[in-house]
Each structure stands twice: as C-alpha cells, then as structure tokens.
Short mmCIF file of C-alpha atoms in Angstrom, two decimals:
data_model
loop_
_atom_site.label_atom_id
_atom_site.label_comp_id
_atom_site.label_asym_id
_atom_site.label_seq_id
_atom_site.Cartn_x
_atom_site.Cartn_y
_atom_site.Cartn_z
CA MET A 25 119.75 152.18 132.69
CA ARG A 26 116.06 151.55 132.64
CA GLU A 27 115.51 154.33 135.13
CA THR A 28 117.42 156.73 132.90
CA PHE A 29 115.22 155.60 130.05
CA HIS A 30 111.99 156.25 131.92
CA HIS A 31 113.32 159.57 133.10
CA LYS A 32 114.11 160.60 129.51
CA LEU A 33 110.73 159.34 128.37
CA GLU A 34 109.11 161.61 130.97
CA GLU A 35 111.23 164.52 129.74
CA ILE A 36 110.00 164.00 126.17
CA ASN A 37 106.46 163.78 127.47
CA GLU A 38 106.87 167.22 129.10
CA ASP A 39 108.35 168.63 125.89
CA VAL A 40 105.36 167.46 123.87
CA ILE A 41 102.92 168.97 126.37
CA LEU A 42 104.83 172.26 126.15
CA MET A 43 104.85 172.15 122.34
CA GLY A 44 101.12 171.43 122.46
CA SER A 45 100.47 174.54 124.52
CA LEU A 46 102.46 176.67 122.06
CA VAL A 47 100.38 175.29 119.20
CA GLN A 48 97.20 175.79 121.17
CA GLU A 49 98.09 179.44 121.69
CA ALA A 50 98.88 179.84 117.98
CA VAL A 51 95.52 178.35 117.03
CA TYR A 52 93.59 180.59 119.42
CA ASN A 53 95.47 183.66 118.23
CA SER A 54 95.18 182.90 114.55
CA ILE A 55 91.42 182.40 114.88
CA GLU A 56 91.10 185.67 116.74
CA ALA A 57 93.31 187.45 114.20
CA PHE A 58 91.19 186.02 111.39
CA ILE A 59 87.86 186.99 112.84
CA GLU A 60 89.06 190.42 113.89
CA MET A 61 91.30 190.88 110.82
CA ASN A 62 93.98 191.91 113.28
CA ALA A 63 97.43 192.10 111.68
CA ASP A 64 99.26 192.53 114.98
CA ILE A 65 97.99 189.28 116.43
CA ALA A 66 98.68 187.61 113.08
CA GLN A 67 102.29 188.76 113.23
CA LYS A 68 102.60 187.35 116.74
CA VAL A 69 101.49 183.95 115.43
CA ILE A 70 103.99 184.09 112.56
CA ASP A 71 106.82 185.03 114.91
CA GLY A 72 105.90 182.27 117.34
CA ASP A 73 106.12 179.52 114.75
CA GLU A 74 109.88 179.28 114.93
CA LYS A 75 109.67 178.05 118.51
CA ILE A 76 107.16 175.39 117.45
CA ASN A 77 109.45 174.22 114.67
CA GLU A 78 112.39 174.08 117.04
CA SER A 79 110.39 171.97 119.49
CA ASP A 80 109.48 169.59 116.67
CA ILE A 81 113.09 169.00 115.68
CA SER A 82 114.40 168.77 119.23
CA ILE A 83 111.75 166.25 120.31
CA GLU A 84 112.25 164.20 117.16
CA GLU A 85 115.97 164.09 117.86
CA LYS A 86 115.40 162.98 121.45
CA CYS A 87 113.06 160.23 120.23
CA ILE A 88 115.64 158.94 117.76
CA VAL A 89 118.46 158.93 120.31
CA LEU A 90 116.31 157.20 122.91
CA GLN A 91 115.25 154.53 120.42
CA ALA A 92 118.84 153.96 119.36
CA GLU A 93 120.07 153.74 122.94
CA HIS A 94 117.35 151.66 124.52
CA GLN A 95 115.50 149.80 121.74
CA PRO A 96 112.15 150.21 123.45
CA VAL A 97 109.38 147.66 122.98
CA ALA A 98 105.63 147.33 123.63
CA LYS A 99 104.01 150.45 125.05
CA ASP A 100 107.31 152.37 125.19
CA LEU A 101 107.87 151.69 121.51
CA ARG A 102 104.31 152.64 120.59
CA TYR A 103 104.62 155.75 122.72
CA LEU A 104 107.87 157.00 121.19
CA HIS A 105 106.76 156.16 117.70
CA SER A 106 103.46 157.94 118.24
CA ILE A 107 105.19 161.01 119.65
CA SER A 108 107.36 161.22 116.53
CA ILE A 109 104.14 161.45 114.51
CA ILE A 110 102.13 163.61 116.91
CA ILE A 111 104.80 166.32 116.84
CA LYS A 112 104.58 166.35 113.02
CA HIS A 113 100.82 166.96 113.29
CA LEU A 114 101.47 169.71 115.83
CA GLU A 115 104.09 171.27 113.62
CA ARG A 116 101.68 171.13 110.68
CA ILE A 117 99.00 172.83 112.78
CA GLY A 118 101.56 175.54 113.53
CA ASP A 119 102.13 176.00 109.79
CA LEU A 120 98.38 176.25 109.18
CA THR A 121 98.10 179.00 111.79
CA VAL A 122 100.91 180.80 109.99
CA ASN A 123 99.07 180.40 106.68
CA ILE A 124 95.91 181.86 108.21
CA SER A 125 97.91 184.69 109.76
CA LYS A 126 99.61 185.55 106.48
CA ILE A 127 96.20 185.80 104.83
CA VAL A 128 95.04 188.05 107.66
CA LYS A 129 98.04 190.30 107.11
CA ARG A 130 97.33 190.42 103.40
CA LEU A 131 93.67 191.30 103.84
CA ALA A 132 93.69 193.33 107.04
CA ARG A 133 94.06 196.67 105.33
CA GLU A 134 91.30 196.02 102.88
CA LYS A 135 87.71 196.82 103.39
CA LYS A 136 85.95 193.99 105.14
CA LYS A 137 83.04 194.21 102.76
CA TYR A 138 82.66 190.46 102.38
CA LEU A 139 83.07 189.67 106.01
CA ASP A 140 79.48 190.40 106.87
CA LYS A 141 77.96 189.22 110.13
CA GLU A 142 76.79 185.95 108.68
CA ILE A 143 80.28 184.95 107.49
CA ILE A 144 81.86 186.10 110.72
CA ASP A 145 79.36 184.07 112.73
CA LEU A 146 80.18 181.00 110.68
CA LEU A 147 83.90 181.53 111.23
CA ILE A 148 83.32 181.96 114.97
CA GLU A 149 81.31 178.78 115.03
CA MET A 150 84.00 176.95 113.13
CA GLY A 151 86.63 178.21 115.55
CA ASN A 152 84.43 177.11 118.42
CA LEU A 153 84.40 173.58 117.02
CA VAL A 154 88.07 173.41 116.02
CA LYS A 155 89.51 174.78 119.28
CA PRO A 156 87.93 172.19 121.59
CA GLU A 157 88.96 169.45 119.16
CA LEU A 158 92.60 170.41 119.57
CA ASN A 159 92.13 170.84 123.33
CA ARG A 160 90.69 167.35 123.59
CA ALA A 161 93.53 165.90 121.52
CA LEU A 162 96.14 167.54 123.75
CA GLU A 163 94.27 166.67 126.93
CA SER A 164 93.96 163.03 125.92
CA PHE A 165 97.71 162.94 125.29
CA LYS A 166 98.55 164.63 128.55
CA ASN A 167 96.27 162.45 130.69
CA LYS A 168 96.68 159.30 128.60
CA ASP A 169 92.92 159.32 128.33
CA LEU A 170 91.69 156.61 125.98
CA LYS A 171 88.04 157.57 126.36
CA LEU A 172 88.65 161.22 125.50
CA ALA A 173 90.87 160.31 122.53
CA SER A 174 88.13 158.11 121.15
CA LYS A 175 85.70 161.03 121.22
CA LEU A 176 87.69 163.02 118.70
CA GLY A 177 86.44 163.62 115.21
CA LYS A 178 82.78 163.84 116.16
CA SER A 179 82.47 167.49 115.06
CA ASP A 180 84.44 166.85 111.88
CA ASP A 181 81.39 166.69 109.65
CA MET A 182 80.01 169.88 111.08
CA VAL A 183 83.28 171.71 110.51
CA ASP A 184 83.31 170.47 106.92
CA GLU A 185 79.75 171.64 106.45
CA ILE A 186 80.46 175.13 107.80
CA GLN A 187 83.48 175.39 105.57
CA LYS A 188 81.32 174.58 102.57
CA MET A 189 78.72 177.08 103.68
CA ILE A 190 81.34 179.81 103.88
CA PHE A 191 82.48 178.87 100.43
CA ARG A 192 78.94 178.98 99.00
CA LYS A 193 78.05 182.24 100.69
CA LEU A 194 81.18 184.04 99.57
CA PHE A 195 80.76 182.92 95.99
CA ALA A 196 77.07 183.79 96.00
CA PHE A 197 78.06 187.41 95.51
CA HIS A 198 77.30 188.84 92.14
CA LYS A 199 80.08 189.77 89.78
CA PHE A 200 83.58 189.80 91.15
CA SER A 201 86.23 192.33 90.43
CA GLU A 202 89.80 191.07 90.46
CA GLU A 203 90.27 192.47 93.93
CA ASP A 204 87.11 190.75 95.11
CA ILE A 205 88.33 187.42 93.82
CA LYS A 206 91.60 187.77 95.67
CA PHE A 207 89.79 188.65 98.85
CA VAL A 208 87.15 185.92 98.66
CA THR A 209 89.62 183.23 97.67
CA ASN A 210 91.84 184.09 100.61
CA ILE A 211 88.94 183.89 103.03
CA VAL A 212 87.96 180.50 101.63
CA LEU A 213 91.55 179.33 101.89
CA ALA A 214 91.85 180.49 105.48
CA SER A 215 88.64 178.69 106.44
CA ARG A 216 90.03 175.60 104.73
CA TYR A 217 93.21 175.86 106.83
CA LEU A 218 91.05 176.11 109.91
CA GLU A 219 89.25 172.95 108.90
CA ARG A 220 92.60 171.23 108.40
CA ILE A 221 93.59 172.13 111.96
CA GLY A 222 90.54 170.18 113.07
CA ASP A 223 91.64 167.20 110.96
CA GLN A 224 95.16 167.28 112.34
CA SER A 225 93.75 167.31 115.86
CA VAL A 226 91.77 164.18 115.06
CA ASN A 227 94.98 162.58 113.77
CA ILE A 228 96.67 163.35 117.06
CA GLY A 229 93.79 161.71 118.88
CA GLN A 230 94.17 158.59 116.74
CA ARG A 231 97.86 158.35 117.64
CA VAL A 232 96.98 158.67 121.33
CA LEU A 233 94.39 155.93 120.86
CA TYR A 234 97.00 153.75 119.21
CA PHE A 235 99.74 154.09 121.78
CA LEU A 236 97.28 153.52 124.62
CA SER A 237 95.47 150.56 123.10
CA GLY A 238 98.08 149.07 120.80
CA ASP A 239 95.29 148.52 118.34
CA TYR A 240 96.29 149.52 114.84
CA LYS A 241 92.72 149.32 113.66
CA VAL A 242 92.06 152.92 114.77
CA PHE A 243 93.80 154.10 111.62
CA HIS A 244 91.73 151.94 109.31
CA ASP A 245 88.35 152.76 110.79
CA ASN A 246 88.48 156.48 110.35
CA VAL A 247 90.08 156.98 106.98
CA MET B 1 106.44 129.44 107.12
CA ASN B 2 103.82 126.79 107.50
CA ASP B 3 101.17 128.37 109.67
CA ASP B 4 99.17 125.29 110.35
CA LYS B 5 101.58 122.49 111.00
CA ILE B 6 102.31 121.93 114.67
CA LYS B 7 105.56 120.09 115.32
CA ILE B 8 105.50 119.91 119.10
CA LYS B 9 102.61 119.91 121.54
CA VAL B 10 103.41 120.65 125.18
CA ARG B 11 100.63 119.48 127.49
CA ASN B 12 100.38 120.19 131.23
CA TYR B 13 104.14 120.08 131.42
CA GLY B 14 105.85 120.42 134.77
CA PHE B 15 109.40 119.81 135.94
CA TYR B 16 110.94 118.90 139.28
CA TYR B 17 114.47 119.05 140.58
CA GLY B 18 114.14 116.60 143.46
CA THR B 19 111.05 117.72 145.33
CA VAL B 20 111.24 121.29 144.04
CA LYS B 21 108.88 122.05 141.22
CA VAL B 22 110.49 124.60 138.92
CA LEU B 23 108.06 124.67 136.00
CA SER B 24 104.34 124.13 136.10
CA ASP B 25 101.41 123.70 133.83
CA VAL B 26 102.98 124.71 130.53
CA ASN B 27 100.77 124.25 127.49
CA MET B 28 101.84 125.36 124.05
CA ASP B 29 101.93 124.30 120.41
CA ILE B 30 105.23 124.84 118.60
CA GLN B 31 105.07 125.46 114.89
CA GLU B 32 107.06 123.52 112.36
CA ASN B 33 109.59 125.43 110.28
CA ALA B 34 109.45 128.47 112.47
CA ILE B 35 111.58 129.97 115.21
CA THR B 36 110.06 130.03 118.68
CA SER B 37 111.85 132.07 121.31
CA ILE B 38 111.63 131.48 125.03
CA ILE B 39 112.17 134.59 127.12
CA GLY B 40 112.06 135.32 130.83
CA PRO B 41 114.20 136.46 133.74
CA SER B 42 117.25 134.51 134.89
CA GLY B 43 116.37 131.39 136.80
CA CYS B 44 112.85 131.08 135.46
CA GLY B 45 113.52 127.69 133.91
CA LYS B 46 114.01 128.63 130.25
CA THR B 47 117.00 126.35 129.78
CA THR B 48 115.36 123.58 131.79
CA PHE B 49 112.35 123.85 129.52
CA LEU B 50 114.53 123.79 126.40
CA ARG B 51 116.38 120.70 127.59
CA THR B 52 113.07 118.95 127.99
CA PHE B 53 112.69 118.59 124.26
CA ASN B 54 115.68 116.28 123.84
CA ARG B 55 115.47 114.77 127.33
CA MET B 56 118.80 116.31 128.27
CA ASN B 57 117.54 116.99 131.80
CA GLU B 58 117.59 113.27 132.43
CA LEU B 59 121.37 113.46 132.58
CA LEU B 60 120.90 115.16 135.97
CA PRO B 61 119.94 113.01 138.93
CA ASN B 62 116.61 113.35 140.76
CA THR B 63 114.68 115.12 138.06
CA ARG B 64 111.15 114.40 137.06
CA VAL B 65 108.84 115.48 134.28
CA GLU B 66 105.08 115.57 134.34
CA GLY B 67 102.69 116.09 131.48
CA GLU B 68 103.39 115.34 127.86
CA ILE B 69 105.82 116.53 125.21
CA ILE B 70 104.36 115.30 121.96
CA ILE B 71 106.58 115.53 118.88
CA ASP B 72 104.93 114.50 115.61
CA GLY B 73 102.16 112.84 117.57
CA ILE B 74 104.42 110.80 119.89
CA ASP B 75 105.02 111.53 123.56
CA ILE B 76 108.81 111.56 123.90
CA TYR B 77 108.61 110.67 127.60
CA LYS B 78 107.06 107.29 126.91
CA ASP B 79 109.27 104.36 127.93
CA ASN B 80 109.77 102.93 124.48
CA ILE B 81 111.46 106.02 123.08
CA ASP B 82 115.10 105.58 122.01
CA VAL B 83 116.82 108.60 123.53
CA VAL B 84 119.85 108.40 121.25
CA ASP B 85 117.60 108.42 118.24
CA LEU B 86 115.59 111.30 119.77
CA ARG B 87 118.74 113.37 120.21
CA LYS B 88 119.65 112.72 116.59
CA ARG B 89 116.33 114.21 115.57
CA ILE B 90 116.70 117.09 117.98
CA GLY B 91 120.03 118.85 117.87
CA MET B 92 121.29 121.35 120.38
CA VAL B 93 123.53 124.41 120.21
CA PHE B 94 124.92 125.78 123.47
CA GLN B 95 125.81 129.18 124.80
CA ARG B 96 129.55 128.74 124.49
CA PRO B 97 130.82 127.16 121.29
CA ASN B 98 132.04 123.69 122.28
CA PRO B 99 133.77 122.08 119.30
CA PHE B 100 135.74 118.90 119.95
CA PRO B 101 139.49 119.51 120.08
CA LYS B 102 139.79 117.83 116.69
CA THR B 103 139.92 119.00 113.11
CA ILE B 104 137.00 120.80 111.48
CA TYR B 105 136.40 117.74 109.34
CA GLU B 106 136.36 115.37 112.31
CA ASN B 107 133.98 117.60 114.23
CA ILE B 108 131.41 117.32 111.46
CA ILE B 109 131.67 113.58 110.81
CA TYR B 110 131.60 112.65 114.48
CA GLY B 111 127.79 112.65 114.78
CA PRO B 112 126.91 110.90 111.51
CA ARG B 113 129.42 108.12 112.20
CA LEU B 114 127.79 107.36 115.56
CA HIS B 115 124.66 106.36 113.76
CA ARG B 116 125.94 104.41 110.76
CA LYS B 117 128.86 103.69 108.45
CA TYR B 118 129.69 106.00 105.54
CA THR B 119 132.18 105.89 102.68
CA LYS B 120 134.86 108.54 102.57
CA LYS B 121 133.09 110.19 99.63
CA GLN B 122 129.80 110.29 101.53
CA LEU B 123 131.50 111.82 104.55
CA GLY B 124 133.13 114.43 102.32
CA SER B 125 129.79 115.45 100.98
CA ILE B 126 128.22 115.55 104.47
CA VAL B 127 131.04 117.86 105.59
CA GLU B 128 130.59 120.14 102.61
CA SER B 129 126.82 120.35 102.76
CA SER B 130 126.72 120.83 106.55
CA LEU B 131 129.30 123.60 106.43
CA LYS B 132 127.48 125.22 103.52
CA ARG B 133 124.16 125.13 105.38
CA ALA B 134 125.89 126.67 108.40
CA ALA B 135 127.33 129.42 106.16
CA LEU B 136 130.87 128.46 107.09
CA TRP B 137 132.07 126.56 104.00
CA ASP B 138 133.67 129.47 102.16
CA GLU B 139 135.68 130.43 105.23
CA VAL B 140 137.06 126.95 106.02
CA LYS B 141 136.98 124.90 102.82
CA HIS B 142 140.76 125.16 102.41
CA LYS B 143 141.57 124.24 105.99
CA LEU B 144 139.29 121.37 106.92
CA ASN B 145 142.17 119.61 108.60
CA THR B 146 143.09 122.42 110.97
CA ASN B 147 142.04 122.25 114.59
CA ALA B 148 138.53 123.57 115.21
CA LEU B 149 139.75 125.46 118.26
CA ASP B 150 141.83 127.67 115.95
CA LEU B 151 138.65 129.18 114.55
CA SER B 152 137.19 132.43 115.89
CA GLY B 153 134.35 132.22 118.45
CA GLY B 154 131.72 133.03 115.83
CA GLN B 155 133.15 130.46 113.42
CA GLN B 156 133.29 127.87 116.19
CA GLN B 157 129.63 128.45 116.93
CA ARG B 158 128.72 128.02 113.26
CA LEU B 159 130.82 124.87 113.25
CA CYS B 160 128.75 123.61 116.18
CA ILE B 161 125.62 124.37 114.17
CA ALA B 162 127.12 122.54 111.17
CA ARG B 163 127.85 119.62 113.48
CA VAL B 164 124.19 119.54 114.48
CA LEU B 165 123.05 119.78 110.87
CA ALA B 166 125.34 116.90 109.86
CA VAL B 167 123.01 114.38 111.50
CA ASN B 168 119.97 115.82 109.73
CA PRO B 169 117.87 116.80 112.72
CA GLU B 170 114.26 118.03 112.49
CA ILE B 171 114.43 120.33 115.47
CA ILE B 172 117.28 122.53 116.65
CA LEU B 173 117.41 123.76 120.23
CA MET B 174 119.53 126.84 120.81
CA ASP B 175 120.48 127.95 124.28
CA GLU B 176 121.71 131.55 124.06
CA PRO B 177 123.64 130.70 120.88
CA ALA B 178 125.02 134.18 120.36
CA SER B 179 125.50 135.53 123.86
CA ALA B 180 129.25 134.86 123.84
CA LEU B 181 129.72 136.34 120.36
CA ASP B 182 130.51 139.80 119.02
CA PRO B 183 127.81 141.71 117.06
CA ILE B 184 129.06 140.64 113.62
CA SER B 185 129.17 136.95 114.53
CA THR B 186 125.77 137.37 116.20
CA GLN B 187 124.41 138.83 112.99
CA LYS B 188 125.74 135.84 111.07
CA ILE B 189 124.14 133.38 113.48
CA GLU B 190 120.82 135.25 113.25
CA ASP B 191 120.92 135.29 109.45
CA LEU B 192 121.74 131.62 109.51
CA MET B 193 118.80 130.87 111.81
CA ASP B 194 116.52 132.69 109.43
CA GLU B 195 117.68 130.48 106.57
CA LEU B 196 117.56 127.29 108.65
CA LYS B 197 113.95 127.79 109.67
CA GLU B 198 112.91 126.93 106.11
CA ASN B 199 113.90 123.33 106.83
CA TYR B 200 114.05 123.02 110.61
CA THR B 201 111.96 123.81 113.61
CA ILE B 202 114.01 126.02 115.92
CA ILE B 203 113.52 126.81 119.58
CA ILE B 204 115.80 129.43 121.07
CA VAL B 205 116.36 130.59 124.62
CA THR B 206 117.65 134.13 124.71
CA HIS B 207 118.20 136.89 127.23
CA ASN B 208 118.48 139.36 124.42
CA MET B 209 115.04 140.78 123.92
CA GLN B 210 115.90 142.41 120.61
CA GLN B 211 117.27 139.12 119.36
CA ALA B 212 114.01 137.35 120.22
CA ALA B 213 112.13 140.14 118.45
CA ARG B 214 114.36 139.93 115.39
CA VAL B 215 114.65 136.22 114.83
CA SER B 216 111.52 134.50 116.12
CA GLN B 217 108.00 134.23 114.81
CA LYS B 218 106.55 133.05 118.12
CA ALA B 219 107.59 134.04 121.59
CA ALA B 220 106.91 132.47 124.95
CA PHE B 221 107.33 134.32 128.22
CA LEU B 222 108.12 132.27 131.34
CA LEU B 223 108.04 133.78 134.81
CA THR B 224 108.44 132.73 138.42
CA GLU B 225 106.00 135.00 140.18
CA SER B 226 107.19 134.46 143.72
CA THR B 227 110.24 132.77 145.17
CA GLY B 228 109.78 129.07 145.73
CA GLU B 229 106.88 128.84 143.31
CA PRO B 230 107.36 127.13 139.94
CA ALA B 231 107.58 129.26 136.82
CA THR B 232 104.61 129.27 134.46
CA LEU B 233 104.01 130.24 130.89
CA ILE B 234 102.60 133.75 131.17
CA GLU B 235 102.09 134.54 127.52
CA TYR B 236 102.69 132.81 124.21
CA ASP B 237 101.88 134.58 120.98
CA ASP B 238 103.20 135.92 117.69
CA THR B 239 106.49 137.67 118.40
CA ASN B 240 105.23 140.86 116.75
CA LYS B 241 102.29 140.92 119.09
CA ILE B 242 104.43 140.24 122.19
CA PHE B 243 106.80 143.07 121.35
CA THR B 244 104.29 145.69 120.23
CA ASN B 245 101.20 144.95 122.23
CA PRO B 246 101.44 142.12 124.75
CA ARG B 247 98.20 140.94 126.34
CA ASP B 248 99.55 140.37 129.82
CA LYS B 249 100.75 143.22 132.01
CA ARG B 250 103.51 141.00 133.45
CA THR B 251 104.90 140.48 129.94
CA GLU B 252 104.70 144.20 129.27
CA ASP B 253 106.49 144.99 132.53
CA TYR B 254 109.22 142.47 131.82
CA ILE B 255 110.01 143.43 128.26
CA THR B 256 109.86 147.17 128.94
CA GLY B 257 112.14 146.80 131.96
CA ARG B 258 109.53 147.85 134.50
CA PHE B 259 109.94 144.64 136.38
CA GLY B 260 109.79 144.26 140.14
#
C-alpha cells in the first residue's frame, strides 16, 4: 500500500512540474505580448489558461483522494498540503497572465503613444526580474532545493519600485483625455499584475521552504 | 492540560527477559493529566514498556528491570512498594475487552471490594459514577444485572475502563484499547480518553498512527535498530511535532511508511 502511495505521490509531483511549465510559458508569453502589444500572443495566453485551470482541479482532487486514502504524516503531509496551496498560486499566476493579455488585446489597436522607450525599458526590466523569480520557485520545487527556495523574494522590492516608477511616469503626462486615461490606467494595471506574479512566485517558494524544512516560521518572517 | 507537572520520570530504564535485553536506556518524563502514546514497530517492546509502570512484567518469570521508574517522586521498583496498592493507583485496559463473566454491576464492584468494605448504597454510587465516567451509563443503566458478556465489544471495552475507574486510579495504561473495535466504538473510546485525561494520566500503546496523532499530546517512538539489540527511545516530543516535523529521520521513515 505504501508503495502505491509513494508512486501516486510521484505522479502528483510530475503533474505539478508540468503545470508549472504551462504557467511559465504563459508568463513569458504575456510579458512578450505586453511589451510588443501583440494581440495574437495575448490570445494564445488566454486560450492556454483552460489547461492550467484543469491541472489545478485535477491535482487538487488527487491530493484529496490520496490524503483520504493514506492519511499521510510528517513530510508527506507537509508535501501534499503544500502542493494543494502551490497549485492555487500557480493557477492565480495563470489568471494574472490572462488579465495582462486581455489588457494587451484591448490596447493593441491603439496608438502606443504612451509606451515610449523609457516605459518599455522599465517593463522589460520588470519582466526580467519577475521571470527568474518564477523560474527559481519552480526549480526549487522540482529539485527540492531548500537553498534556492530561501533566495526567493530578494528582487521583490526592486519590482515594487519599478512598478511605482511606471505609475509615476505614466501619470506625469499633462492633461489626459478620456481615451488617455483608459490607456494609462490599463498599463498601470498590467504592470501591477506583473508585480503580483512576482509575489505569487515568492509564495510558492515559501511553501517549498515549509515542506522541506517543516518550519512554519517561514510564513511569519516574510509577511 | 498541566504543562509543568511531571507524573512519571523514567530514568536509564532497561528491561531483560532472561539474559536478553529488550529495552535499553529509556529516559523520559511523562506529564500528568495528559495522554502519552507509545509507538513503534511490532516487537519493539512497547507493551513490555507499558507493563513496567504497574510492575505487570513481574508476573513473568526471569525478567529484570534496570534504572528507575519514579512516580510522584517514588521509585516503584524499590522493595518496600506494595504492588497491590500500586496496581490500584495504576489501572490497565487491554487490547481485547476482558470483562469477568459476571453481571455489569459485579464487574464494577469487584475492584473496590478488594481494597475495602462498602455499603450497598456506596457500591451503587460507585457503579453509577464509574459507568458515567466511562460514558456507558445511559446504555446500561436499566440492565446492570445482565451478564457483561452480552454487551457489544465496544461496550465491553468501556465497561473494562469503568472497572478501572471504579478503584480511582491516578494513571491508566492502555494497550491497544481500540484495536479490536469497529470505528464507531473506537471513536467512543477516543472521545472518552480525551475526557478522562482531565483527571487521569494516560499512557497508550497503539499501532494505529492516526490514533496516536488524534488522542495523545506526547508521543514516544521506540525502535529496535538491529535484530538482537535492545530497543531504545528514538524520539519523544509533542505529538504535533512528531507527526508534522519529527527531528529524527528514523521516526520520519517509520511514520511515513518508508521503513526498512
């Protein structure tokens, strides 16, 4: 019975890694769509979200069944419990990429008059900070790497700062027409979603830290 | 639960069957008014350890204890200890319910009457209060004179607990008290244990890991590491800690089924 349990645990592990790569792809594509204002890539992200949502539900179900059947304890319990939460963070990241992509679709046809080089550079930089954060979170999960998981969140402040800079720069423009306001607000929102992806990645890292160490303090230190 | 009060101190405890040492170097403090569970693989000496606390092992020939078992400051293996009195203070519940083939009433009054004389009224009130504390009163109050063996397994086990309670013990030892019972009776025994811990110190041996996790506040893990060697106490800690984040890898391997 215990072998069956460990086999099923391994299966769930593979499912989470697969879900992680789907989310990773969505993040990369939504950032590219955002920077390029590319509606086609945005649509691809939106279409791909269903698969992420399905993974979430199917993994959650497997976790529940496994817990009911085997009443895991110690690291197995921490692991299954953490997975149930990690997949919610992944699913949420998927939703954020959809939000960004919907904004891209809304704005793509409009003149990119506010997306000057400075703003685009800031968005690129933000993407360059957020992407590795997610990669690290997923890598630490995959390799059960305590050290890597503990490194997450270091670029958080910088991402926050860039997001504020984007906000300030966009609103530094003179008088806004109604159209301008819609455009600028959407860009600010999208950059905010991007920042949230970074936060969710840090949350994943904390869960990895918890199931590896068993130390609940990780959640208290970083809030 | 009283966090501070220690009821039993086990010091450098070891146990021999003949020349074979089966338990070695056990040191632990057992809290008063709490449930302490003893877990470990079959044959690791859990029951032997449990039977140490009321000197039941002495009923077997060629056994020997080393170290100290100190209850309320007194080593129970000192010569001047009255074993009958000790076993009155420390009751025991066994794996299979073992009521006497007598009436429910007689089962309960058997223990108290060994120790002193009571009036009929006093005995009546002992029967009622013991059965109430064992959560059996409502089910049997109208049939106290029927044979105890007519009760269901779960009821018989609660009767055995009532029988223990009738002599007003301080400590209750339970050796797999629910392993022969169905889930509903098990639930009743576990609920009962939870209530009893307010007034008694309980030590339970169980093979059921989830039961140990559910009912006990402290858990001790015993293990024989290699054949022929005595078992030792590998880890002793808060039950929550043992079942979510044990310190010792051997404990982790055992409770998660990665053993061997």
